[in-house]
CSV table of C-alpha atoms and ligand atoms in Angstrom, one decimal:
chain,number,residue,atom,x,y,z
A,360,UNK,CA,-17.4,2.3,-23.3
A,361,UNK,CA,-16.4,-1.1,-22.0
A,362,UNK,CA,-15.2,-1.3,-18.1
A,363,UNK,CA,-12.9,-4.7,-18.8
A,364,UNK,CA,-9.5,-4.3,-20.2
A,365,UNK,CA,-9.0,-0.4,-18.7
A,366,UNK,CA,-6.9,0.2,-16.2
A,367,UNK,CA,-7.5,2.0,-12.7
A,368,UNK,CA,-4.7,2.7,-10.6
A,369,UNK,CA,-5.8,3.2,-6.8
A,370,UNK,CA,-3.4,4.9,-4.5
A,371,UNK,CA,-3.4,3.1,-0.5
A,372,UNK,CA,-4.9,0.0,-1.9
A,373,UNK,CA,-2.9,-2.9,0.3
A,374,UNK,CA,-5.7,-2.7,3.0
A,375,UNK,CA,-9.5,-1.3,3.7
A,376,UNK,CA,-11.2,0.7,1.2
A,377,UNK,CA,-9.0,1.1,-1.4
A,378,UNK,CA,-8.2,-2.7,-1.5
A,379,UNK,CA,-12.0,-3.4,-1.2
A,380,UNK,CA,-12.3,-1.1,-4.4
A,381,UNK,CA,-9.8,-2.8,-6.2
A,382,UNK,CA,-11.6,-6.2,-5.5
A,383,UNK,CA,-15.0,-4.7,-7.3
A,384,UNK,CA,-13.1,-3.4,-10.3
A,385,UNK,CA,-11.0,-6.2,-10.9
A,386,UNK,CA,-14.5,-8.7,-10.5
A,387,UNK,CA,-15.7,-6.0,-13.5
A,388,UNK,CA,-13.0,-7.5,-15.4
A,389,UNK,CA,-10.7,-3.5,-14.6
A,390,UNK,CA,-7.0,-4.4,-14.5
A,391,UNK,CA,-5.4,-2.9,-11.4
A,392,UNK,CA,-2.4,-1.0,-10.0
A,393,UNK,CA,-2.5,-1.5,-6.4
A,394,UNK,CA,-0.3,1.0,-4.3
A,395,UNK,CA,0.9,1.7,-0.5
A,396,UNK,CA,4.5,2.9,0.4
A,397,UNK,CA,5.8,-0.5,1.8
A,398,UNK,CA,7.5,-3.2,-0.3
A,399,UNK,CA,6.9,-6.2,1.0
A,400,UNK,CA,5.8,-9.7,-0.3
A,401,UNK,CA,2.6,-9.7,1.2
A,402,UNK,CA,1.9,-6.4,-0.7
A,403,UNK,CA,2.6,-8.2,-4.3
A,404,UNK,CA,0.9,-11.3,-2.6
A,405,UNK,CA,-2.5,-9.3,-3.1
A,406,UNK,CA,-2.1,-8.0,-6.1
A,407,UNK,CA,-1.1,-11.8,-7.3
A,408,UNK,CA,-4.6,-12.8,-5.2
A,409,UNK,CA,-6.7,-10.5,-7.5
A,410,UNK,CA,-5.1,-11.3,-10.4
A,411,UNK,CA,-5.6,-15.2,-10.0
A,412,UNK,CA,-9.2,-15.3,-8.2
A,413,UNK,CA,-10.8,-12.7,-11.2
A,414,UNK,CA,-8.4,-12.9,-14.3
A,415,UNK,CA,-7.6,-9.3,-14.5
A,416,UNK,CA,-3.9,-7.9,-14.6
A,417,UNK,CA,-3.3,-6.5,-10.9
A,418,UNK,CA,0.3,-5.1,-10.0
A,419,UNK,CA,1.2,-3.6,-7.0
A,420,UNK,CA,3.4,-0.4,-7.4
A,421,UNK,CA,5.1,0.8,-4.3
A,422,UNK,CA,5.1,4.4,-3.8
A,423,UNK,CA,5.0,7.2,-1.1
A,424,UNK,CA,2.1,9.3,-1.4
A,425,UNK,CA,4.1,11.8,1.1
A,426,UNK,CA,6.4,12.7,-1.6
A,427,UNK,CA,5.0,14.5,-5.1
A,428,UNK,CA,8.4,13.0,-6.9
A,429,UNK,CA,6.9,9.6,-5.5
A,430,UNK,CA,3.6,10.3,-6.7
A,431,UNK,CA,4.2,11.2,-10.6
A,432,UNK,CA,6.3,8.2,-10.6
A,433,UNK,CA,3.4,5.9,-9.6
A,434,UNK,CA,1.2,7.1,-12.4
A,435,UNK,CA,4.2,6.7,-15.2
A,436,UNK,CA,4.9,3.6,-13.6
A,437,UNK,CA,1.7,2.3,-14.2
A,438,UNK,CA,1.6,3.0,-17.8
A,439,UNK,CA,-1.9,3.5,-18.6
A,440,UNK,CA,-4.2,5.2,-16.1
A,441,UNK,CA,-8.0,5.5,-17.3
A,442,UNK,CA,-9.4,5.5,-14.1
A,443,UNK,CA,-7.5,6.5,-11.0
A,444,UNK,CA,-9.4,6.4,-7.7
A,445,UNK,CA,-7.3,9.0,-5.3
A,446,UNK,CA,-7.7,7.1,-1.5
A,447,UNK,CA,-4.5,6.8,0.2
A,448,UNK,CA,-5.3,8.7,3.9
A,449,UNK,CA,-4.0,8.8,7.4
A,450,UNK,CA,-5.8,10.2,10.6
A,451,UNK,CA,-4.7,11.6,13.6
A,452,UNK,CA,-7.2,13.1,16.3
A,453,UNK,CA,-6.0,15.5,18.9
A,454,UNK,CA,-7.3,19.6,19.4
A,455,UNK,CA,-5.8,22.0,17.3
A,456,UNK,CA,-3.7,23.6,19.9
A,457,UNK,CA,-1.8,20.5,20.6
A,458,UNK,CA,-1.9,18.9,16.9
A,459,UNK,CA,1.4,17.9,16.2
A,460,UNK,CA,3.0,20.1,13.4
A,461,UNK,CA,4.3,16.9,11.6
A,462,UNK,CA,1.4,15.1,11.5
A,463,UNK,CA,-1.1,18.2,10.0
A,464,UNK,CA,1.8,18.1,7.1
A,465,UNK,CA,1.5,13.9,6.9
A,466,UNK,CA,-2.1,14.7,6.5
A,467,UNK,CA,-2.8,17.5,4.3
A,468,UNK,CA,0.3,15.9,1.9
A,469,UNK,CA,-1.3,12.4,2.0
A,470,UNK,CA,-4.8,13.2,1.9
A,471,UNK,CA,-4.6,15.9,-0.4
A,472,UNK,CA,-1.6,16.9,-2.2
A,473,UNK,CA,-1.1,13.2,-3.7
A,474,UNK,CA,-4.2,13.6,-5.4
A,475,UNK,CA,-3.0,16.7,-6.9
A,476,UNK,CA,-0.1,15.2,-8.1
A,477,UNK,CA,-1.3,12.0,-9.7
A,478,UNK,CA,-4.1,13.8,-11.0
A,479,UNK,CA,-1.7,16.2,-12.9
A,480,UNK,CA,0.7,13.3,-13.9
A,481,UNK,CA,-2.6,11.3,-14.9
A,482,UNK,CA,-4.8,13.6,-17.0
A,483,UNK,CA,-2.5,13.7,-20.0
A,484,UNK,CA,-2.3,10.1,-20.2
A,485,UNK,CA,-6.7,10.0,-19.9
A,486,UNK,CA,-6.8,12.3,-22.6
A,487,UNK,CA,-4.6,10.6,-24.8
A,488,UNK,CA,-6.7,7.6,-24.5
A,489,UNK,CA,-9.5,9.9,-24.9
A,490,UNK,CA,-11.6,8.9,-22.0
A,491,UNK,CA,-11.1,8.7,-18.3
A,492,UNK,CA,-12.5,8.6,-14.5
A,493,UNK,CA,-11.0,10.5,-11.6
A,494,UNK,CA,-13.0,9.3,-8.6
A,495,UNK,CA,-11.5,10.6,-5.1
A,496,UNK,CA,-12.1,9.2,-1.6
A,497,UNK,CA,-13.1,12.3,0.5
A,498,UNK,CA,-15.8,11.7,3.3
A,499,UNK,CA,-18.1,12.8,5.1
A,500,UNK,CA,-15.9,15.0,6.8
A,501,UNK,CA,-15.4,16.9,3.4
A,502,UNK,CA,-19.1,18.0,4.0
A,503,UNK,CA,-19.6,18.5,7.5
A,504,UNK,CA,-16.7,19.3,10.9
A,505,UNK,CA,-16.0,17.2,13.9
A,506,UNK,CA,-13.6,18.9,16.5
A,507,UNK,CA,-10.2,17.3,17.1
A,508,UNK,CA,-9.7,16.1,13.5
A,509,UNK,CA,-8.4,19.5,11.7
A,510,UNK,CA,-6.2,18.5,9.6
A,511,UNK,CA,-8.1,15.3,7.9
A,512,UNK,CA,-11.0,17.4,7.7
A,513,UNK,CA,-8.7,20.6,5.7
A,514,UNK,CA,-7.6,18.2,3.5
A,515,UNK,CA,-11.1,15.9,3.3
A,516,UNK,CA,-12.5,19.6,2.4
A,517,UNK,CA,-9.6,20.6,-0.1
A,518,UNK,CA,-10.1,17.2,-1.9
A,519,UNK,CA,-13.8,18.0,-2.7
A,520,UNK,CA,-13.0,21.4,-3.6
A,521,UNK,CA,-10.2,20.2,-6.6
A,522,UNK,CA,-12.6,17.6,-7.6
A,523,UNK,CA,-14.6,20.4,-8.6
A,524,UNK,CA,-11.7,22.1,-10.4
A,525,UNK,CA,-10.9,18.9,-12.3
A,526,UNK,CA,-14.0,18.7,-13.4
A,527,UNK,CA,-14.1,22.1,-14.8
A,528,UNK,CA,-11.5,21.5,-16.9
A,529,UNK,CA,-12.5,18.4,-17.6
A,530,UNK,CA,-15.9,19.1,-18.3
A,531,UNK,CA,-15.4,19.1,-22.5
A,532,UNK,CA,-13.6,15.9,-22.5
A,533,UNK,CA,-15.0,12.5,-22.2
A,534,UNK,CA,-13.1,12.5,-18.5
A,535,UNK,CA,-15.1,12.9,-15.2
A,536,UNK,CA,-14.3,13.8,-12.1
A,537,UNK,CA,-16.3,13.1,-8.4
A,538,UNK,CA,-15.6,12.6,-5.0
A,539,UNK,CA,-17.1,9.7,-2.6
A,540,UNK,CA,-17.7,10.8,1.0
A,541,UNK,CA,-17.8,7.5,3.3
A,542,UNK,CA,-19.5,8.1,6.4
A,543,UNK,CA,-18.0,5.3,9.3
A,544,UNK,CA,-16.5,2.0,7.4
A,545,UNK,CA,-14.9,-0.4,9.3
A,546,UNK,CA,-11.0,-0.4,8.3
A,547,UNK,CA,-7.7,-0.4,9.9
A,548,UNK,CA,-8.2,3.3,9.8
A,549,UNK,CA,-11.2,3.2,12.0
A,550,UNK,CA,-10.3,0.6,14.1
A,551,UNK,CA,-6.9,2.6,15.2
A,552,UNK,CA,-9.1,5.0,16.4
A,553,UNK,CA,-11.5,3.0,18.6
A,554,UNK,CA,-9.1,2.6,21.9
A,555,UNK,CA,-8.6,6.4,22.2
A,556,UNK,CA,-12.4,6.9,21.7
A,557,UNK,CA,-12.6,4.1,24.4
A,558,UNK,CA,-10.8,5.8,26.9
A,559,UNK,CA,-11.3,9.5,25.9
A,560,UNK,CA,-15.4,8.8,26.3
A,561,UNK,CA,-14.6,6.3,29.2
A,562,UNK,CA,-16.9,3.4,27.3
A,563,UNK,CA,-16.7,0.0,25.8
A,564,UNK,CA,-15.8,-0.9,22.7
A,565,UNK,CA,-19.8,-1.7,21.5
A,566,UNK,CA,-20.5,1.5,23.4
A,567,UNK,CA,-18.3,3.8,21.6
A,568,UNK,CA,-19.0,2.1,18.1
A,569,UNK,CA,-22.7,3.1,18.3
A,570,UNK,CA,-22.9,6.0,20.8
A,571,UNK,CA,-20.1,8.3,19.4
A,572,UNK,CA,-18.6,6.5,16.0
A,573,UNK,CA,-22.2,5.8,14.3
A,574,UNK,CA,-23.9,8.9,16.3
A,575,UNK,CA,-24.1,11.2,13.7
A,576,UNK,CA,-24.4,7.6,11.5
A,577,UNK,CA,-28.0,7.4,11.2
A,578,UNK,CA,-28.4,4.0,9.5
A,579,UNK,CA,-26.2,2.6,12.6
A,580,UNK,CA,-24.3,0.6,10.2
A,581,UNK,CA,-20.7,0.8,9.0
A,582,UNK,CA,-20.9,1.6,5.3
A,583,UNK,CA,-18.7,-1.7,3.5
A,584,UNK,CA,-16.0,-1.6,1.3
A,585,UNK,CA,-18.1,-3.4,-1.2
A,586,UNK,CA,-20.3,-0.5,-1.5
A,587,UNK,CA,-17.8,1.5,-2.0
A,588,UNK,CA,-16.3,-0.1,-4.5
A,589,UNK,CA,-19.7,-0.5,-6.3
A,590,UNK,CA,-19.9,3.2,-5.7
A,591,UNK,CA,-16.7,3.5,-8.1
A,592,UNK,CA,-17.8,1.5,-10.7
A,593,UNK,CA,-21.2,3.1,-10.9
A,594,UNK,CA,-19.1,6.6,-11.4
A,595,UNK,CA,-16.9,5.1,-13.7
A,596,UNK,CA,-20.1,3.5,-16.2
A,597,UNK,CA,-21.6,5.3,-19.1
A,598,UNK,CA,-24.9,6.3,-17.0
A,599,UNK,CA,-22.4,8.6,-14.7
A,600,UNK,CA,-20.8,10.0,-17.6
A,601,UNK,CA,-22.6,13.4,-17.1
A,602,UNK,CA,-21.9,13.3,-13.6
A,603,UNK,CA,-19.1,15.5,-12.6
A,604,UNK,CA,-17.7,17.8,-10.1
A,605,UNK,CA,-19.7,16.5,-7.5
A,606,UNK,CA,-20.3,14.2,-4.4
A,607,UNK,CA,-21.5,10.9,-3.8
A,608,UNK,CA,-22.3,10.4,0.3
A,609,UNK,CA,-22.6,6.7,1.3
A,610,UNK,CA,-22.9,7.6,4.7
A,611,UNK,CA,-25.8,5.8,6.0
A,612,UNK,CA,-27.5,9.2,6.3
A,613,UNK,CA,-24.7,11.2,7.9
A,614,UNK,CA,-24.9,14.6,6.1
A,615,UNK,CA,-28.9,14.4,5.8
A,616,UNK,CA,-28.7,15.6,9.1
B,1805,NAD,P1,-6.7,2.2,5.8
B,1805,NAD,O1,-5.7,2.6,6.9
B,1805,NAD,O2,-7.2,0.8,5.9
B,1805,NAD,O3,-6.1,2.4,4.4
B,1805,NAD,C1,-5.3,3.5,4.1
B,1805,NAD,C2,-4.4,3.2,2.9
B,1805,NAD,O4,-3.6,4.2,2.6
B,1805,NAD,C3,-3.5,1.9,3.3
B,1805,NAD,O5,-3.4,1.1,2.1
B,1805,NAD,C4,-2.2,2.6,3.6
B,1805,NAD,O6,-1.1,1.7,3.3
B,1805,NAD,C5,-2.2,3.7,2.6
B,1805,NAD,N1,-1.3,4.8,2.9
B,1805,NAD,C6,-1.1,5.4,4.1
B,1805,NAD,N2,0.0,6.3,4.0
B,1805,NAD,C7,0.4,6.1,2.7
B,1805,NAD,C8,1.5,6.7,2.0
B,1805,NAD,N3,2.3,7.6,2.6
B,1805,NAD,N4,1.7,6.4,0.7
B,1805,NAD,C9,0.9,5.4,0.2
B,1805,NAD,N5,-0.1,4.9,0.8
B,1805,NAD,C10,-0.4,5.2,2.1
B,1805,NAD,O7,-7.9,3.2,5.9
B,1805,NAD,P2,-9.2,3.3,5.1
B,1805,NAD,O8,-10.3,3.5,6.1
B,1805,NAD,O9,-9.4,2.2,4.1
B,1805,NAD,O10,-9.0,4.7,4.4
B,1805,NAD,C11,-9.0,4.9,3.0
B,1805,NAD,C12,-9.5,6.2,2.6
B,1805,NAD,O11,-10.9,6.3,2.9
B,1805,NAD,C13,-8.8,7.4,3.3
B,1805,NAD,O12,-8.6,8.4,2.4
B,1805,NAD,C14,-9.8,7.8,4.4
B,1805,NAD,O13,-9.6,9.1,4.8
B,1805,NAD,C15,-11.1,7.5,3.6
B,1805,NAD,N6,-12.2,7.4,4.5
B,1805,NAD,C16,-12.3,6.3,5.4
B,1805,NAD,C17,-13.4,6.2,6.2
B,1805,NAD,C18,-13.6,5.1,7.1
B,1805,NAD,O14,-14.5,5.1,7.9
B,1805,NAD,N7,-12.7,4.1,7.1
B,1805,NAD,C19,-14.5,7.1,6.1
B,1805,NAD,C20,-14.3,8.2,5.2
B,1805,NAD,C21,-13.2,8.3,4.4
C-alpha cells in the first residue's frame, strides 16, 4: 500500500514532535493536516513551508483539543484521515496534593480524551477507505511513574491502554493501532520544564539536563523528532501492518531499566 498521496492528520503539530513528524511524512510524499488551537499566520506559514520544500498538500486546521466538539470537527475538517497520529499534550509538574484541579482536567482532556474523540470521528472514515494507521504519542511515562507528574502520567497510561482497545476492534480490518513512548526529546515541552528542575534540584542547566532529565535516560541523549517521525512511518508501512495494540519505546533505554 503506497505511503504518498494518503493523508495523516496530526493533532499539536505547529511545534516539537508533532511538527517534526509531519516533516518525515510529508518528505514520504504523506499529505498533511497540521493542527494546534491558535490561528495565527505563522501557524499556516508552516503548513505553506512543508508544502513548498517537499510537494505534498499540508493544511493547517485550527482546533482545540480541549473540547471533544473541537476535536470531531478537526477530523471532518480534514476530509480524508488514513493515518492520524494522536500528539497534542501539555505538562504540568507539582505533588498531587497541591496539583491544581484545572490543570489535571487540561491534562487528562488534552492528552487523552482528544484521542478518543478523533479516533471515533476518524475510524469510519479509515474504514471507508479501507485501510488506515492510528499511531498515538504516549511516552515513557505510559510505562513507568515519576512523582509530581500525575496527571500526564494518568492520561500517558490511559492512552496506551485505548490503543490497545482500538486495536481490538481494529484487529480484522486492514487498520492498525500503536502507541510511541518517547523517553526525553528536546521540545518546547521539555524545555518549559528545565528552570523549575533548575531551581527545584538547585543545579545548572547542563547539570539538570543529564543528572535528573536523562537519569533514568540511559543512552544520555535526547531522543530527536526525526526519529520519531521515522518511528511513524515505520508503523504506518506494510512490514508493521501486523503490528498492533502495542508500544514502540524510543527512549534511549529508559524502560529497559
Ligand atoms: P510541544 O509543547 O512542543 O508540542 C505540543 C503541541 O501540542 C504543540 O503543537 C501545542 O500547540 C499543541 N497543543 C497544546 N495544547 C493544545 C490544544 N489544547 N489543542 C491543540 N493543540 C494543543 O511538546 P512536545 O514535546 O512536542 O510534545 C508532543 C507530544 O509528545 C505530547 O503528547 C507529549 O506528551 C509527548 N511526549 C513528549 C516528550 C518530550 O520529551 N518532549 C516525551 C514523551 C512524550
Amino acid at each position: 500500500m503506497p505511503l504518498k498521496g494518503k493523508t495523516a492528520v496530526i493533532t499539536g503539530s505547529n511545534s516539537g514532535i508533532g511538527l517534526g513528524i509531519a516533516w518525515e511524512l510529508a518528505r514520504a510524499g504523506i499529505d498533511v493536516v497540521l493542527n494546534s488551537f491558535t490561528d495565527r499566520d505563522e501557524d499556516h506559514a508552516l503548513a505553506g513551508k512543508i508544502a513548498g520544500e517537499t510537494g505534498v498538500t499540508a493544511r493547517y486546521i485550527k482546533a482545540d483539543m480541549s473540547s471533544g466538539t473541537e476535536c470531531r470537527a478537526l477530523i471532518e475538517q480534514a476530509g480524508a484521515c488514513d493515518i492520524l497520529i494522536n500528539n497534542a499534550g501539555i505538562q504540568h509538574v507539582a505533588p498531587i496534593d497541591t496539583f491544581p484541579p484545572e490543570k489535571w482536567d487540561a491534562i487528562i482532556a488534552i492528552n487523552l480524551t482528544s484521542a478518543f474523540h478523533t479516533t471515533a470521528a476518524a475510524l469510519p472514515k479509515m474504514r471507508a477507505a479501507g485501510w488506515g494507521r492510528v499511531v498515538n504519542i504516549a511516552s515513557a511515562h505510559g510505562l513507568t511513574a515519576s512523582p509530581f507528574k500525575s496527571a500526564y502520567i494518568a492520561a500517558k497510561h490511559g492512552i496506551v491502554g485505548m490503543t490497545k482497545t482500538v486495536a481490538l476492534e481494529t484487529a480484522q480490518e486492514p487498520i492498525t493501532a500503536n502507541a510511541i513512548c518517547p523517553g526525553y526529546v528536546l521540545t518546547p515541552l521539555v524545555e518549559a520544564q528545565i528552570p523549575a528542575t533548575m531551581k527545584e534540584y538547585n543545579m545548572g542547566r547542563e547539570q539538570v539536563i543529564r543528572e535528573v532529565m536523562l537519569a533514568r535516560q540511559p543512552s544520555k541523549e535526547f531522543a530527536t523528532v526525526e526519529q520519531l517521525g521515522g518511528t511513524c512511518l515505520f508503523l504506518c508501512s506494510e512490514a508493521a501492518a501486523q503490528i498492533t495494540g502495542t508500544t514502540i519505546s524510543v527512549d534511549g533505554g529508559w524502560t529497559a531499566l
